[in-house]
Coordinates of C-alpha atoms and ligand atoms in Angstrom, one line a residue:
M1 CA -3.0 -26.0 3.8
K2 CA -6.6 -24.6 4.0
E3 CA -7.2 -21.3 3.0
L4 CA -8.7 -18.6 5.2
S5 CA -12.5 -18.3 4.8
K6 CA -14.4 -16.0 3.4
E7 CA -16.2 -15.2 6.9
E8 CA -12.0 -15.2 8.9
K9 CA -11.2 -12.8 6.0
E10 CA -14.4 -10.4 6.2
K11 CA -13.8 -10.5 10.1
I12 CA -10.0 -9.3 9.4
I13 CA -10.8 -6.2 7.4
K14 CA -13.7 -5.6 9.6
V15 CA -11.5 -5.1 12.5
L16 CA -8.6 -3.4 10.2
D17 CA -11.2 -0.5 9.3
E18 CA -12.5 -0.4 12.9
R19 CA -9.2 0.3 13.8
G20 CA -8.1 2.6 11.1
A21 CA -5.9 0.5 8.9
K22 CA -6.7 2.2 6.1
L23 CA -3.8 4.3 5.1
P24 CA -2.3 4.3 1.3
C25 CA 0.5 1.9 0.7
P26 CA 3.5 3.6 2.7
R27 CA 5.9 2.6 0.2
C28 CA 3.6 3.5 -3.7
G29 CA 0.9 4.9 -2.6
N30 CA -1.4 3.0 -3.7
N31 CA -4.8 2.7 -2.3
N32 CA -5.4 -1.4 -3.5
F33 CA -4.6 -4.3 -1.4
T34 CA -5.1 -8.0 -1.2
L35 CA -5.5 -10.2 1.8
L36 CA -3.1 -12.7 2.0
D37 CA -5.2 -16.0 3.0
G38 CA -3.3 -17.3 5.4
Y39 CA -1.6 -16.1 8.3
F40 CA 2.1 -15.3 8.7
N41 CA 3.4 -17.0 12.4
Q42 CA 6.9 -15.4 12.9
T43 CA 8.8 -17.1 15.8
I44 CA 10.3 -14.9 18.6
Q45 CA 13.9 -15.6 18.7
T46 CA 15.7 -14.2 21.4
E47 CA 19.4 -15.5 20.0
M48 CA 21.3 -14.3 17.3
K49 CA 22.4 -17.8 16.2
G50 CA 20.3 -20.9 15.7
M51 CA 16.8 -21.1 15.6
V52 CA 14.2 -21.8 18.2
I53 CA 11.8 -23.7 16.5
G54 CA 7.7 -24.5 17.9
G55 CA 8.7 -21.0 21.0
P56 CA 6.6 -18.0 21.2
S57 CA 5.7 -17.0 18.1
V58 CA 3.2 -13.6 16.6
P59 CA 0.5 -15.1 14.2
S60 CA -0.7 -12.2 11.5
A61 CA -2.9 -11.1 9.4
V62 CA -1.1 -9.9 6.2
V63 CA -1.7 -7.4 3.7
A64 CA -0.3 -7.0 0.3
C65 CA -0.6 -3.6 -1.7
S66 CA -1.5 -4.5 -5.3
R67 CA 0.9 -2.3 -7.0
C68 CA 4.2 -2.9 -5.4
G69 CA 3.6 -6.2 -3.0
Y70 CA 4.6 -4.2 0.1
L71 CA 3.5 -6.9 3.0
S72 CA 2.0 -5.1 6.4
Q73 CA 1.7 -7.3 9.4
H74 CA -1.0 -6.9 11.5
A75 CA -0.9 -8.8 15.1
L76 CA -4.1 -11.1 15.3
G77 CA -3.3 -10.7 19.3
A78 CA -4.2 -7.2 18.6
L79 CA -6.5 -7.0 17.2
G80 CA -8.6 -9.7 19.3
L81 CA -8.7 -12.2 17.0
L82 CA -6.4 -14.6 18.9
P83 CA -8.9 -18.3 20.0
K84 CA -8.2 -17.5 24.0
E85 CA -5.9 -20.8 24.9
E86 CA -3.7 -19.3 22.0
V87 CA -2.9 -15.8 24.0
K88 CA 0.0 -15.3 25.1
K89 CA 0.7 -13.6 28.6
Ligands
ZN1 ZN1 2.6 -0.4 -2.8

């Protein structure tokens, strides 16, 4: 799996900063975070039983607290970072 490029990571960090996502960790109050080297792409499920694979999903950037490991997910669509053809209606 390819890791995110330095440019991709810098862009995500820049947008998060611009949108004001810079409060301390909500769990432990730490101020140091690491941006994961890849995306989460969780699928949206509408049934409690079973699991649909390949349906709609939410590609997200993930930030981990460097002290307690708390993970924050930021939807790339909301950040304006999805390529046009991947934006869901
Ligand atoms: Zn923390």
